[in-house]
Amino acid sequence: MIIFKQTGPLSQYLQRQKNEGKTTGFVPTMGALHDGHLVLIKTSNKENDLTICSIFVNPSQFNNQDDLKKYPVTTEKDIELLITNGCHILFLPSVDEIYPPGHIKKQYALGDLENILEGKYRPGHFQGVCQVVDRLLQVVKPHILYLGQKDFQQCMVIKRLLQLTGKKKEIELKIEPTVREKDGLAMSSRNMRLTPLQKTNAAVIYQTLLQIKKNISTSSIKDVKNTATKKLTDAGFVVDYVEIVNADTLEPMEVENNSLAVIAASIGGIRLIDNMKLY
Ligand code: AMP
């Protein structure tokens, strides 16, 4: 695996590879890698000649500075995992490399997508996501971009970003299913911060999603949401939202067709999100 820390040499290297007819898959991450990330790497490996992973803890997407400070960093272990899983190129930039001094941060017309659900609870988060992904895509220019369904709203935001920047035709977006622990907890770098007891309790998020899926056709949405919120609260969670939304627009919906259950809840100050398609 080749590690690049600067944008110029990475773009030049990738351009040479593409000129030779190689196809490229890109997996952007914030590191502290787990099987959720590694499935994306493996999928890209199967479908492309070269897989590029980036590790960059993007300050501009953290609305909470404490969350940024506590974000796990395990770079040495990440490098080993990437090598073992056949990643070809790692992009490991500094903050100055992504946002050079004097760089003016763009604003993206995300519409309501940045004001609802995660956007409401994390103001500015999706602008930060777009700033970094736009910059990374300009450097890597992959054929295929791999994202995880765990961050469903983020996938929709990046789909919008590709439209806004005119890259929709050049870059194919592939969204891979959420990888879970045996007990159903969605894998997340933030899980590393949970105590063993909190981690065991956190499986309730998945159980709640399953319960919503089971009850949605026989109970009212209001009852389903109230029962779900109680289940999470009883397990020690502070609930930001439990919503049943349209999977295309993320607007709350009244019918079960094409719906998605989304949950955001914190335990011990550690905020977790998950979702499940209900159709
Ligand atoms: P992150 O490092 O958390 O920014 O995630 C990098 C990429 O990995 C994003 O596209 C995430 O949606 C994806 N990802 C994170 N956790 C999982 C998971 N449990 N299953 C599938 N994809 C995931």
Short mmCIF file of C-alpha atoms in Angstrom, two decimals, residues 68-170:
data_model
loop_
_atom_site.label_atom_id
_atom_site.label_comp_id
_atom_site.label_asym_id
_atom_site.label_seq_id
_atom_site.Cartn_x
_atom_site.Cartn_y
_atom_site.Cartn_z
CA LEU A 68 -13.86 16.21 17.83
CA LYS A 69 -11.30 16.05 20.67
CA LYS A 70 -12.56 12.63 21.77
CA TYR A 71 -12.85 11.14 18.28
CA PRO A 72 -10.75 7.93 18.34
CA VAL A 73 -7.47 7.98 16.37
CA THR A 74 -5.83 4.58 15.73
CA THR A 75 -3.72 5.31 12.64
CA GLU A 76 -1.08 2.56 13.07
CA LYS A 77 -3.74 -0.12 13.48
CA ASP A 78 -5.75 1.35 10.58
CA ILE A 79 -2.71 1.09 8.29
CA GLU A 80 -2.25 -2.59 9.24
CA LEU A 81 -5.94 -3.32 8.61
CA LEU A 82 -5.85 -1.59 5.23
CA ILE A 83 -2.77 -3.58 4.18
CA THR A 84 -4.33 -6.87 5.35
CA ASN A 85 -7.52 -6.08 3.44
CA GLY A 86 -5.75 -5.28 0.19
CA CYS A 87 -6.18 -1.50 0.03
CA HIS A 88 -3.79 -0.06 -2.57
CA ILE A 89 -3.56 3.59 -1.60
CA LEU A 90 -4.07 5.48 1.64
CA PHE A 91 -4.52 9.24 1.60
CA LEU A 92 -3.61 10.61 5.02
CA PRO A 93 -3.67 14.41 4.73
CA SER A 94 -3.14 17.07 7.41
CA VAL A 95 -5.80 19.71 8.08
CA ASP A 96 -3.68 22.29 6.20
CA GLU A 97 -3.48 20.00 3.17
CA ILE A 98 -7.27 19.83 2.93
CA TYR A 99 -7.96 23.40 4.03
CA PRO A 100 -4.83 25.42 3.13
CA PRO A 101 -4.44 28.70 5.03
CA GLY A 102 -6.67 31.32 3.37
CA HIS A 103 -8.92 28.66 1.84
CA ILE A 104 -12.49 29.94 1.63
CA LYS A 105 -15.02 27.30 2.62
CA LYS A 106 -17.79 26.91 0.05
CA GLN A 107 -21.46 26.72 0.95
CA TYR A 108 -23.60 24.09 -0.73
CA ALA A 109 -27.30 24.46 -1.56
CA LEU A 110 -28.53 21.41 0.33
CA GLY A 111 -32.03 22.75 0.94
CA ASP A 112 -34.01 21.17 3.73
CA LEU A 113 -31.73 18.13 3.82
CA GLU A 114 -29.35 20.04 6.09
CA ASN A 115 -32.05 21.25 8.48
CA ILE A 116 -33.82 18.00 9.31
CA LEU A 117 -32.85 15.00 11.52
CA GLU A 118 -29.02 15.02 11.80
CA GLY A 119 -28.92 18.51 10.30
CA LYS A 120 -31.22 19.84 13.01
CA TYR A 121 -29.20 18.29 15.85
CA ARG A 122 -25.78 18.99 14.28
CA PRO A 123 -25.97 22.48 12.74
CA GLY A 124 -23.36 22.95 10.00
CA HIS A 125 -22.45 19.25 9.98
CA PHE A 126 -23.48 18.53 6.40
CA GLN A 127 -21.83 21.69 5.04
CA GLY A 128 -18.62 20.36 6.64
CA VAL A 129 -19.20 16.91 5.10
CA CYS A 130 -19.64 18.51 1.66
CA GLN A 131 -16.55 20.68 2.07
CA VAL A 132 -14.31 17.69 2.74
CA VAL A 133 -15.92 15.26 0.28
CA ASP A 134 -15.90 17.86 -2.53
CA ARG A 135 -12.18 18.48 -1.89
CA LEU A 136 -11.37 14.75 -1.69
CA LEU A 137 -13.27 14.02 -4.91
CA GLN A 138 -11.41 16.80 -6.73
CA VAL A 139 -8.13 15.11 -5.74
CA VAL A 140 -9.05 11.43 -6.14
CA LYS A 141 -11.57 11.68 -9.03
CA PRO A 142 -12.65 8.05 -8.52
CA HIS A 143 -14.80 6.02 -10.88
CA ILE A 144 -16.85 4.70 -7.94
CA LEU A 145 -17.46 6.24 -4.51
CA TYR A 146 -18.41 3.81 -1.71
CA LEU A 147 -20.50 4.91 1.28
CA GLY A 148 -22.31 3.07 4.07
CA GLN A 149 -26.08 3.01 4.62
CA LYS A 150 -25.50 3.54 8.35
CA ASP A 151 -25.11 7.24 7.56
CA PHE A 152 -28.25 7.34 5.39
CA GLN A 153 -28.73 11.11 5.43
CA GLN A 154 -25.04 11.63 4.65
CA CYS A 155 -25.48 9.38 1.59
CA MET A 156 -28.35 11.61 0.42
CA VAL A 157 -26.29 14.74 1.04
CA ILE A 158 -23.39 13.36 -1.00
CA LYS A 159 -25.76 12.33 -3.77
CA ARG A 160 -26.91 15.98 -3.80
CA LEU A 161 -23.28 17.16 -3.74
CA LEU A 162 -22.53 15.10 -6.86
CA GLN A 163 -25.48 16.76 -8.60
CA LEU A 164 -24.51 20.27 -7.42
CA THR A 165 -20.89 19.90 -8.55
CA GLY A 166 -21.75 18.27 -11.88
CA LYS A 167 -19.90 15.06 -10.93
CA LYS A 168 -22.95 12.79 -11.08
CA LYS A 169 -22.06 11.53 -14.56
CA GLU A 170 -18.37 10.90 -13.82
#
